Amino acid sequence: MGLTVLVMTNIDSFFIVKILSYEDMALYSIIGLIMQIFTFARESIFSVYSQKYANSKNIDSAQIFKFILVFSIFISFAYIIGTNYILTLLFKGKYYASILLILLFCIYHSINLLYVIPSCYFVGQSSKKEIRIMTGINLTSLILKLSFILLFANLGLIGFLLAGILSLGFRTAGGYYITFRGSKKHV
């Protein structure tokens, strides 16, 4: 499963240079850096809950999901309101992002943040069979992402983000299915 995750997380850097203009690549990188609060939250939650999942079979994943969802919505609103201000402040008006683009970035990062619960489950409680199933889901997600990138290539950065959202959404849904199904077995 580790290899498929590594490929999935690095596939963007391979295809982004083939599909996007230099301006879109720069904007993608800059907004990605600005949205590091999502990454910091994901790493923090993973550090705490992966240990809890490993030490206890009675984790309330639904409660954690609600917390992460509310947090994602709150942070997304802050980004929707403040990203262009931050871009103007840091880059003196050189970069501008449409509300649609910022919204797509927020959706992508929110889905990625929501995947932290299945990640914790796989580290702490999953069986070998569940890991094999998730590896299949990851490979399918990778194929979907490549297909969507090619399908939406003419949409530029918006298409690139849509491809990421759809494939990551599939992966996250699969991860939750396995997590909640596996959690019921432990009760």
mmCIF file with all atom_site columns, C-alpha atoms in Angstrom:
data_model
loop_
_atom_site.group_PDB
_atom_site.id
_atom_site.type_symbol
_atom_site.label_atom_id
_atom_site.label_alt_id
_atom_site.label_comp_id
_atom_site.label_asym_id
_atom_site.label_entity_id
_atom_site.label_seq_id
_atom_site.pdbx_PDB_ins_code
_atom_site.Cartn_x
_atom_site.Cartn_y
_atom_site.Cartn_z
_atom_site.occupancy
_atom_site.B_iso_or_equiv
_atom_site.pdbx_formal_charge
_atom_site.auth_seq_id
_atom_site.auth_comp_id
_atom_site.auth_asym_id
_atom_site.auth_atom_id
_atom_site.pdbx_PDB_model_num
ATOM 1   C CA . MET A 1 1   ? 0.000   0.000  0.000   1.00 0.00 ? 1   MET A CA 1
ATOM 2   C CA . GLY A 1 2   ? 2.925   2.341  0.736   1.00 0.00 ? 2   GLY A CA 1
ATOM 3   C CA . LEU A 1 3   ? 4.162   2.321  -2.860  1.00 0.00 ? 3   LEU A CA 1
ATOM 4   C CA . THR A 1 4   ? 0.744   3.193  -4.279  1.00 0.00 ? 4   THR A CA 1
ATOM 5   C CA . VAL A 1 5   ? 0.414   6.074  -1.803  1.00 0.00 ? 5   VAL A CA 1
ATOM 6   C CA . LEU A 1 6   ? 3.887   7.329  -2.760  1.00 0.00 ? 6   LEU A CA 1
ATOM 7   C CA . VAL A 1 7   ? 3.008   7.253  -6.467  1.00 0.00 ? 7   VAL A CA 1
ATOM 8   C CA . MET A 1 8   ? -0.354  8.937  -5.824  1.00 0.00 ? 8   MET A CA 1
ATOM 9   C CA . THR A 1 9   ? 1.189   11.778 -3.848  1.00 0.00 ? 9   THR A CA 1
ATOM 10  C CA . ASN A 1 10  ? 3.898   12.430 -6.447  1.00 0.00 ? 10  ASN A CA 1
ATOM 11  C CA . ILE A 1 11  ? 1.940   11.938 -9.662  1.00 0.00 ? 11  ILE A CA 1
ATOM 12  C CA . ASP A 1 12  ? 0.939   15.616 -9.629  1.00 0.00 ? 12  ASP A CA 1
ATOM 13  C CA . SER A 1 13  ? 4.504   16.790 -10.031 1.00 0.00 ? 13  SER A CA 1
ATOM 14  C CA . PHE A 1 14  ? 5.005   14.559 -13.071 1.00 0.00 ? 14  PHE A CA 1
ATOM 15  C CA . PHE A 1 15  ? 1.833   15.567 -14.925 1.00 0.00 ? 15  PHE A CA 1
ATOM 16  C CA . ILE A 1 16  ? 1.597   19.190 -13.878 1.00 0.00 ? 16  ILE A CA 1
ATOM 17  C CA . VAL A 1 17  ? 4.515   20.200 -16.101 1.00 0.00 ? 17  VAL A CA 1
ATOM 18  C CA . LYS A 1 18  ? 2.974   18.402 -19.074 1.00 0.00 ? 18  LYS A CA 1
ATOM 19  C CA . ILE A 1 19  ? -0.465  19.979 -18.821 1.00 0.00 ? 19  ILE A CA 1
ATOM 20  C CA . LEU A 1 20  ? -0.304  23.356 -17.098 1.00 0.00 ? 20  LEU A CA 1
ATOM 21  C CA . SER A 1 21  ? 1.234   26.616 -18.192 1.00 0.00 ? 21  SER A CA 1
ATOM 22  C CA . TYR A 1 22  ? 4.102   28.029 -16.142 1.00 0.00 ? 22  TYR A CA 1
ATOM 23  C CA . GLU A 1 23  ? 1.739   30.613 -14.673 1.00 0.00 ? 23  GLU A CA 1
ATOM 24  C CA . ASP A 1 24  ? -0.734  27.907 -13.593 1.00 0.00 ? 24  ASP A CA 1
ATOM 25  C CA . MET A 1 25  ? 2.114   25.832 -12.119 1.00 0.00 ? 25  MET A CA 1
ATOM 26  C CA . ALA A 1 26  ? 3.295   28.823 -10.116 1.00 0.00 ? 26  ALA A CA 1
ATOM 27  C CA . LEU A 1 27  ? -0.222  29.567 -8.876  1.00 0.00 ? 27  LEU A CA 1
ATOM 28  C CA . TYR A 1 28  ? -0.712  25.879 -7.982  1.00 0.00 ? 28  TYR A CA 1
ATOM 29  C CA . SER A 1 29  ? 2.504   25.891 -5.945  1.00 0.00 ? 29  SER A CA 1
ATOM 30  C CA . ILE A 1 30  ? 1.831   29.194 -4.242  1.00 0.00 ? 30  ILE A CA 1
ATOM 31  C CA . ILE A 1 31  ? -1.751  28.403 -3.232  1.00 0.00 ? 31  ILE A CA 1
ATOM 32  C CA . GLY A 1 32  ? -0.602  24.961 -2.118  1.00 0.00 ? 32  GLY A CA 1
ATOM 33  C CA . LEU A 1 33  ? 1.913   26.633 0.192   1.00 0.00 ? 33  LEU A CA 1
ATOM 34  C CA . ILE A 1 34  ? -0.678  29.067 1.498   1.00 0.00 ? 34  ILE A CA 1
ATOM 35  C CA . MET A 1 35  ? -3.010  26.156 2.319   1.00 0.00 ? 35  MET A CA 1
ATOM 36  C CA . GLN A 1 36  ? -0.487  24.447 4.562   1.00 0.00 ? 36  GLN A CA 1
ATOM 37  C CA . ILE A 1 37  ? -2.871  24.720 7.522   1.00 0.00 ? 37  ILE A CA 1
ATOM 38  C CA . PHE A 1 38  ? -4.674  21.691 6.073   1.00 0.00 ? 38  PHE A CA 1
ATOM 39  C CA . THR A 1 39  ? -1.404  19.757 5.888   1.00 0.00 ? 39  THR A CA 1
ATOM 40  C CA . PHE A 1 40  ? -0.394  20.785 9.397   1.00 0.00 ? 40  PHE A CA 1
ATOM 41  C CA . ALA A 1 41  ? -3.817  19.724 10.722  1.00 0.00 ? 41  ALA A CA 1
ATOM 42  C CA . ARG A 1 42  ? -3.618  16.401 8.894   1.00 0.00 ? 42  ARG A CA 1
ATOM 43  C CA . GLU A 1 43  ? -0.173  15.607 10.264  1.00 0.00 ? 43  GLU A CA 1
ATOM 44  C CA . SER A 1 44  ? -1.174  16.645 13.790  1.00 0.00 ? 44  SER A CA 1
ATOM 45  C CA . ILE A 1 45  ? -4.385  14.619 13.813  1.00 0.00 ? 45  ILE A CA 1
ATOM 46  C CA . PHE A 1 46  ? -2.591  11.629 12.310  1.00 0.00 ? 46  PHE A CA 1
ATOM 47  C CA . SER A 1 47  ? 0.164   11.783 14.945  1.00 0.00 ? 47  SER A CA 1
ATOM 48  C CA . VAL A 1 48  ? -2.369  11.701 17.777  1.00 0.00 ? 48  VAL A CA 1
ATOM 49  C CA . TYR A 1 49  ? -5.029  9.351  16.441  1.00 0.00 ? 49  TYR A CA 1
ATOM 50  C CA . SER A 1 50  ? -2.833  6.756  14.728  1.00 0.00 ? 50  SER A CA 1
ATOM 51  C CA . GLN A 1 51  ? -1.519  5.909  18.196  1.00 0.00 ? 51  GLN A CA 1
ATOM 52  C CA . LYS A 1 52  ? -5.036  5.848  19.635  1.00 0.00 ? 52  LYS A CA 1
ATOM 53  C CA . TYR A 1 53  ? -6.228  3.522  16.866  1.00 0.00 ? 53  TYR A CA 1
ATOM 54  C CA . ALA A 1 54  ? -3.259  1.248  17.559  1.00 0.00 ? 54  ALA A CA 1
ATOM 55  C CA . ASN A 1 55  ? -3.937  1.129  21.299  1.00 0.00 ? 55  ASN A CA 1
ATOM 56  C CA . SER A 1 56  ? -7.739  0.918  21.398  1.00 0.00 ? 56  SER A CA 1
ATOM 57  C CA . LYS A 1 57  ? -10.367 -0.847 19.328  1.00 0.00 ? 57  LYS A CA 1
ATOM 58  C CA . ASN A 1 58  ? -13.137 1.466  20.592  1.00 0.00 ? 58  ASN A CA 1
ATOM 59  C CA . ILE A 1 59  ? -12.409 4.694  18.732  1.00 0.00 ? 59  ILE A CA 1
ATOM 60  C CA . ASP A 1 60  ? -15.403 6.860  17.828  1.00 0.00 ? 60  ASP A CA 1
ATOM 61  C CA . SER A 1 61  ? -14.486 7.513  14.181  1.00 0.00 ? 61  SER A CA 1
ATOM 62  C CA . ALA A 1 62  ? -17.812 9.261  13.550  1.00 0.00 ? 62  ALA A CA 1
ATOM 63  C CA . GLN A 1 63  ? -17.074 11.857 16.244  1.00 0.00 ? 63  GLN A CA 1
ATOM 64  C CA . ILE A 1 64  ? -13.584 12.480 14.857  1.00 0.00 ? 64  ILE A CA 1
ATOM 65  C CA . PHE A 1 65  ? -15.097 12.777 11.358  1.00 0.00 ? 65  PHE A CA 1
ATOM 66  C CA . LYS A 1 66  ? -17.547 15.453 12.568  1.00 0.00 ? 66  LYS A CA 1
ATOM 67  C CA . PHE A 1 67  ? -14.735 17.432 14.175  1.00 0.00 ? 67  PHE A CA 1
ATOM 68  C CA . ILE A 1 68  ? -12.569 17.269 11.049  1.00 0.00 ? 68  ILE A CA 1
ATOM 69  C CA . LEU A 1 69  ? -15.511 18.199 8.812   1.00 0.00 ? 69  LEU A CA 1
ATOM 70  C CA . VAL A 1 70  ? -16.378 21.280 10.893  1.00 0.00 ? 70  VAL A CA 1
ATOM 71  C CA . PHE A 1 71  ? -12.713 22.258 11.054  1.00 0.00 ? 71  PHE A CA 1
ATOM 72  C CA . SER A 1 72  ? -12.389 21.864 7.255   1.00 0.00 ? 72  SER A CA 1
ATOM 73  C CA . ILE A 1 73  ? -15.441 24.018 6.624   1.00 0.00 ? 73  ILE A CA 1
ATOM 74  C CA . PHE A 1 74  ? -14.199 26.716 8.989   1.00 0.00 ? 74  PHE A CA 1
ATOM 75  C CA . ILE A 1 75  ? -10.708 26.777 7.449   1.00 0.00 ? 75  ILE A CA 1
ATOM 76  C CA . SER A 1 76  ? -12.170 26.711 3.923   1.00 0.00 ? 76  SER A CA 1
ATOM 77  C CA . PHE A 1 77  ? -14.277 29.799 4.633   1.00 0.00 ? 77  PHE A CA 1
ATOM 78  C CA . ALA A 1 78  ? -11.216 31.569 5.985   1.00 0.00 ? 78  ALA A CA 1
ATOM 79  C CA . TYR A 1 79  ? -9.274  30.660 2.834   1.00 0.00 ? 79  TYR A CA 1
ATOM 80  C CA . ILE A 1 80  ? -12.101 31.692 0.505   1.00 0.00 ? 80  ILE A CA 1
ATOM 81  C CA . ILE A 1 81  ? -12.228 35.079 2.197   1.00 0.00 ? 81  ILE A CA 1
ATOM 82  C CA . GLY A 1 82  ? -8.490  35.597 2.704   1.00 0.00 ? 82  GLY A CA 1
ATOM 83  C CA . THR A 1 83  ? -6.484  33.900 -0.053  1.00 0.00 ? 83  THR A CA 1
ATOM 84  C CA . ASN A 1 84  ? -6.493  36.790 -2.514  1.00 0.00 ? 84  ASN A CA 1
ATOM 85  C CA . TYR A 1 85  ? -5.613  39.173 0.302   1.00 0.00 ? 85  TYR A CA 1
ATOM 86  C CA . ILE A 1 86  ? -2.665  36.930 1.239   1.00 0.00 ? 86  ILE A CA 1
ATOM 87  C CA . LEU A 1 87  ? -1.598  36.698 -2.427  1.00 0.00 ? 87  LEU A CA 1
ATOM 88  C CA . THR A 1 88  ? -1.740  40.485 -2.747  1.00 0.00 ? 88  THR A CA 1
ATOM 89  C CA . LEU A 1 89  ? 0.147   40.983 0.500   1.00 0.00 ? 89  LEU A CA 1
ATOM 90  C CA . LEU A 1 90  ? 2.896   38.479 -0.341  1.00 0.00 ? 90  LEU A CA 1
ATOM 91  C CA . PHE A 1 91  ? 3.174   38.980 -4.104  1.00 0.00 ? 91  PHE A CA 1
ATOM 92  C CA . LYS A 1 92  ? 1.947   42.566 -4.617  1.00 0.00 ? 92  LYS A CA 1
ATOM 93  C CA . GLY A 1 93  ? -0.868  41.636 -6.986  1.00 0.00 ? 93  GLY A CA 1
ATOM 94  C CA . LYS A 1 94  ? 1.191   39.398 -9.272  1.00 0.00 ? 94  LYS A CA 1
ATOM 95  C CA . TYR A 1 95  ? -1.089  36.426 -8.577  1.00 0.00 ? 95  TYR A CA 1
ATOM 96  C CA . TYR A 1 96  ? -4.862  36.279 -8.351  1.00 0.00 ? 96  TYR A CA 1
ATOM 97  C CA . ALA A 1 97  ? -7.101  33.259 -7.863  1.00 0.00 ? 97  ALA A CA 1
ATOM 98  C CA . SER A 1 98  ? -10.781 33.105 -8.707  1.00 0.00 ? 98  SER A CA 1
ATOM 99  C CA . ILE A 1 99  ? -13.240 32.090 -6.016  1.00 0.00 ? 99  ILE A CA 1
ATOM 100 C CA . LEU A 1 100 ? -13.891 28.872 -7.987  1.00 0.00 ? 100 LEU A CA 1
ATOM 101 C CA . LEU A 1 101 ? -10.186 28.033 -7.954  1.00 0.00 ? 101 LEU A CA 1
ATOM 102 C CA . ILE A 1 102 ? -9.853  28.714 -4.217  1.00 0.00 ? 102 ILE A CA 1
ATOM 103 C CA . LEU A 1 103 ? -13.002 26.672 -3.563  1.00 0.00 ? 103 LEU A CA 1
ATOM 104 C CA . LEU A 1 104 ? -11.570 23.739 -5.549  1.00 0.00 ? 104 LEU A CA 1
ATOM 105 C CA . PHE A 1 105 ? -8.313  23.936 -3.585  1.00 0.00 ? 105 PHE A CA 1
ATOM 106 C CA . CYS A 1 106 ? -10.308 23.944 -0.336  1.00 0.00 ? 106 CYS A CA 1
ATOM 107 C CA . ILE A 1 107 ? -12.385 20.940 -1.414  1.00 0.00 ? 107 ILE A CA 1
ATOM 108 C CA . TYR A 1 108 ? -9.255  19.035 -2.430  1.00 0.00 ? 108 TYR A CA 1
ATOM 109 C CA . HIS A 1 109 ? -7.462  19.768 0.836   1.00 0.00 ? 109 HIS A CA 1
ATOM 110 C CA . SER A 1 110 ? -10.592 19.060 2.901   1.00 0.00 ? 110 SER A CA 1
ATOM 111 C CA . ILE A 1 111 ? -11.003 15.631 1.303   1.00 0.00 ? 111 ILE A CA 1
ATOM 112 C CA . ASN A 1 112 ? -7.320  14.960 1.912   1.00 0.00 ? 112 ASN A CA 1
ATOM 113 C CA . LEU A 1 113 ? -7.745  16.002 5.551   1.00 0.00 ? 113 LEU A CA 1
ATOM 114 C CA . LEU A 1 114 ? -10.794 13.757 5.925   1.00 0.00 ? 114 LEU A CA 1
ATOM 115 C CA . TYR A 1 115 ? -8.717  10.799 4.735   1.00 0.00 ? 115 TYR A CA 1
ATOM 116 C CA . VAL A 1 116 ? -6.747  11.005 7.998   1.00 0.00 ? 116 VAL A CA 1
ATOM 117 C CA . ILE A 1 117 ? -9.291  8.778  9.781   1.00 0.00 ? 117 ILE A CA 1
ATOM 118 C CA . PRO A 1 118 ? -8.884  5.852  7.353   1.00 0.00 ? 118 PRO A CA 1
ATOM 119 C CA . SER A 1 119 ? -5.106  6.422  7.472   1.00 0.00 ? 119 SER A CA 1
ATOM 120 C CA . CYS A 1 120 ? -5.139  6.063  11.245  1.00 0.00 ? 120 CYS A CA 1
ATOM 121 C CA . TYR A 1 121 ? -7.327  2.977  11.006  1.00 0.00 ? 121 TYR A CA 1
ATOM 122 C CA . PHE A 1 122 ? -5.016  1.310  8.488   1.00 0.00 ? 122 PHE A CA 1
ATOM 123 C CA . VAL A 1 123 ? -1.968  2.014  10.651  1.00 0.00 ? 123 VAL A CA 1
ATOM 124 C CA . GLY A 1 124 ? -3.541  0.865  13.906  1.00 0.00 ? 124 GLY A CA 1
ATOM 125 C CA . GLN A 1 125 ? -6.283  -1.686 13.327  1.00 0.00 ? 125 GLN A CA 1
ATOM 126 C CA . SER A 1 126 ? -6.580  -2.989 9.790   1.00 0.00 ? 126 SER A CA 1
ATOM 127 C CA . SER A 1 127 ? -6.126  -6.567 8.712   1.00 0.00 ? 127 SER A CA 1
ATOM 128 C CA . LYS A 1 128 ? -3.946  -7.761 5.834   1.00 0.00 ? 128 LYS A CA 1
ATOM 129 C CA . LYS A 1 129 ? -7.093  -8.320 3.779   1.00 0.00 ? 129 LYS A CA 1
ATOM 130 C CA . GLU A 1 130 ? -8.236  -4.730 4.369   1.00 0.00 ? 130 GLU A CA 1
ATOM 131 C CA . ILE A 1 131 ? -4.820  -3.416 3.379   1.00 0.00 ? 131 ILE A CA 1
ATOM 132 C CA . ARG A 1 132 ? -4.952  -5.450 0.144   1.00 0.00 ? 132 ARG A CA 1
ATOM 133 C CA . ILE A 1 133 ? -8.421  -4.068 -0.600  1.00 0.00 ? 133 ILE A CA 1
ATOM 134 C CA . MET A 1 134 ? -7.216  -0.520 0.100   1.00 0.00 ? 134 MET A CA 1
ATOM 135 C CA . THR A 1 135 ? -4.217  -1.062 -2.170  1.00 0.00 ? 135 THR A CA 1
ATOM 136 C CA . GLY A 1 136 ? -6.689  -1.950 -4.937  1.00 0.00 ? 136 GLY A CA 1
ATOM 137 C CA . ILE A 1 137 ? -8.702  1.170  -4.173  1.00 0.00 ? 137 ILE A CA 1
ATOM 138 C CA . ASN A 1 138 ? -5.505  3.261  -4.275  1.00 0.00 ? 138 ASN A CA 1
ATOM 139 C CA . LEU A 1 139 ? -4.506  1.789  -7.647  1.00 0.00 ? 139 LEU A CA 1
ATOM 140 C CA . THR A 1 140 ? -8.004  2.413  -9.013  1.00 0.00 ? 140 THR A CA 1
ATOM 141 C CA . SER A 1 141 ? -7.840  5.969  -7.672  1.00 0.00 ? 141 SER A CA 1
ATOM 142 C CA . LEU A 1 142 ? -4.500  6.463  -9.417  1.00 0.00 ? 142 LEU A CA 1
ATOM 143 C CA . ILE A 1 143 ? -5.923  5.216  -12.727 1.00 0.00 ? 143 ILE A CA 1
ATOM 144 C CA . LEU A 1 144 ? -8.943  7.483  -12.253 1.00 0.00 ? 144 LEU A CA 1
ATOM 145 C CA . LYS A 1 145 ? -6.694  10.458 -11.560 1.00 0.00 ? 145 LYS A CA 1
ATOM 146 C CA . LEU A 1 146 ? -4.627  9.877  -14.673 1.00 0.00 ? 146 LEU A CA 1
ATOM 147 C CA . SER A 1 147 ? -7.805  9.443  -16.742 1.00 0.00 ? 147 SER A CA 1
ATOM 148 C CA . PHE A 1 148 ? -9.381  12.590 -15.311 1.00 0.00 ? 148 PHE A CA 1
ATOM 149 C CA . ILE A 1 149 ? -6.177  14.595 -15.804 1.00 0.00 ? 149 ILE A CA 1
ATOM 150 C CA . LEU A 1 150 ? -6.207  13.672 -19.492 1.00 0.00 ? 150 LEU A CA 1
ATOM 151 C CA . LEU A 1 151 ? -9.978  14.206 -19.760 1.00 0.00 ? 151 LEU A CA 1
ATOM 152 C CA . PHE A 1 152 ? -9.867  17.653 -18.139 1.00 0.00 ? 152 PHE A CA 1
ATOM 153 C CA . ALA A 1 153 ? -6.500  18.771 -19.589 1.00 0.00 ? 153 ALA A CA 1
ATOM 154 C CA . ASN A 1 154 ? -8.110  21.557 -21.611 1.00 0.00 ? 154 ASN A CA 1
ATOM 155 C CA . LEU A 1 155 ? -9.453  23.130 -18.386 1.00 0.00 ? 155 LEU A CA 1
ATOM 156 C CA . GLY A 1 156 ? -5.953  23.896 -17.116 1.00 0.00 ? 156 GLY A CA 1
ATOM 157 C CA . LEU A 1 157 ? -5.537  24.230 -13.368 1.00 0.00 ? 157 LEU A CA 1
ATOM 158 C CA . ILE A 1 158 ? -9.271  23.846 -12.725 1.00 0.00 ? 158 ILE A CA 1
ATOM 159 C CA . GLY A 1 159 ? -9.259  20.532 -14.588 1.00 0.00 ? 159 GLY A CA 1
ATOM 160 C CA . PHE A 1 160 ? -6.178  19.406 -12.719 1.00 0.00 ? 160 PHE A CA 1
ATOM 161 C CA . LEU A 1 161 ? -7.880  20.133 -9.395  1.00 0.00 ? 161 LEU A CA 1
ATOM 162 C CA . LEU A 1 162 ? -11.118 18.440 -10.501 1.00 0.00 ? 162 LEU A CA 1
ATOM 163 C CA . ALA A 1 163 ? -9.135  15.308 -11.382 1.00 0.00 ? 163 ALA A CA 1
ATOM 164 C CA . GLY A 1 164 ? -7.561  15.362 -7.930  1.00 0.00 ? 164 GLY A CA 1
ATOM 165 C CA . ILE A 1 165 ? -10.878 15.916 -6.163  1.00 0.00 ? 165 ILE A CA 1
ATOM 166 C CA . LEU A 1 166 ? -12.630 13.087 -7.980  1.00 0.00 ? 166 LEU A CA 1
ATOM 167 C CA . SER A 1 167 ? -9.844  10.545 -7.513  1.00 0.00 ? 167 SER A CA 1
ATOM 168 C CA . LEU A 1 168 ? -9.154  11.529 -3.906  1.00 0.00 ? 168 LEU A CA 1
ATOM 169 C CA . GLY A 1 169 ? -12.899 11.457 -3.212  1.00 0.00 ? 169 GLY A CA 1
ATOM 170 C CA . PHE A 1 170 ? -13.048 7.886  -4.520  1.00 0.00 ? 170 PHE A CA 1
ATOM 171 C CA . ARG A 1 171 ? -10.054 6.894  -2.389  1.00 0.00 ? 171 ARG A CA 1
ATOM 172 C CA . THR A 1 172 ? -11.456 8.564  0.726   1.00 0.00 ? 172 THR A CA 1
ATOM 173 C CA . ALA A 1 173 ? -14.896 6.980  0.273   1.00 0.00 ? 173 ALA A CA 1
ATOM 174 C CA . GLY A 1 174 ? -13.260 3.568  -0.086  1.00 0.00 ? 174 GLY A CA 1
ATOM 175 C CA . GLY A 1 175 ? -11.140 4.207  2.993   1.00 0.00 ? 175 GLY A CA 1
ATOM 176 C CA . TYR A 1 176 ? -14.204 5.150  5.040   1.00 0.00 ? 176 TYR A CA 1
ATOM 177 C CA . TYR A 1 177 ? -16.103 2.123  3.842   1.00 0.00 ? 177 TYR A CA 1
ATOM 178 C CA . ILE A 1 178 ? -13.313 -0.165 5.046   1.00 0.00 ? 178 ILE A CA 1
ATOM 179 C CA . THR A 1 179 ? -12.800 1.822  8.261   1.00 0.00 ? 179 THR A CA 1
ATOM 180 C CA . PHE A 1 180 ? -16.439 1.792  9.367   1.00 0.00 ? 180 PHE A CA 1
ATOM 181 C CA . ARG A 1 181 ? -16.945 -1.803 8.285   1.00 0.00 ? 181 ARG A CA 1
ATOM 182 C CA . GLY A 1 182 ? -13.809 -2.817 10.207  1.00 0.00 ? 182 GLY A CA 1
ATOM 183 C CA . SER A 1 183 ? -14.734 -0.725 13.250  1.00 0.00 ? 183 SER A CA 1
ATOM 184 C CA . LYS A 1 184 ? -18.066 -2.577 13.525  1.00 0.00 ? 184 LYS A CA 1
ATOM 185 C CA . LYS A 1 185 ? -16.170 -5.864 13.714  1.00 0.00 ? 185 LYS A CA 1
ATOM 186 C CA . HIS A 1 186 ? -14.206 -4.594 16.731  1.00 0.00 ? 186 HIS A CA 1
ATOM 187 C CA . VAL A 1 187 ? -17.300 -3.605 18.706  1.00 0.00 ? 187 VAL A CA 1
#
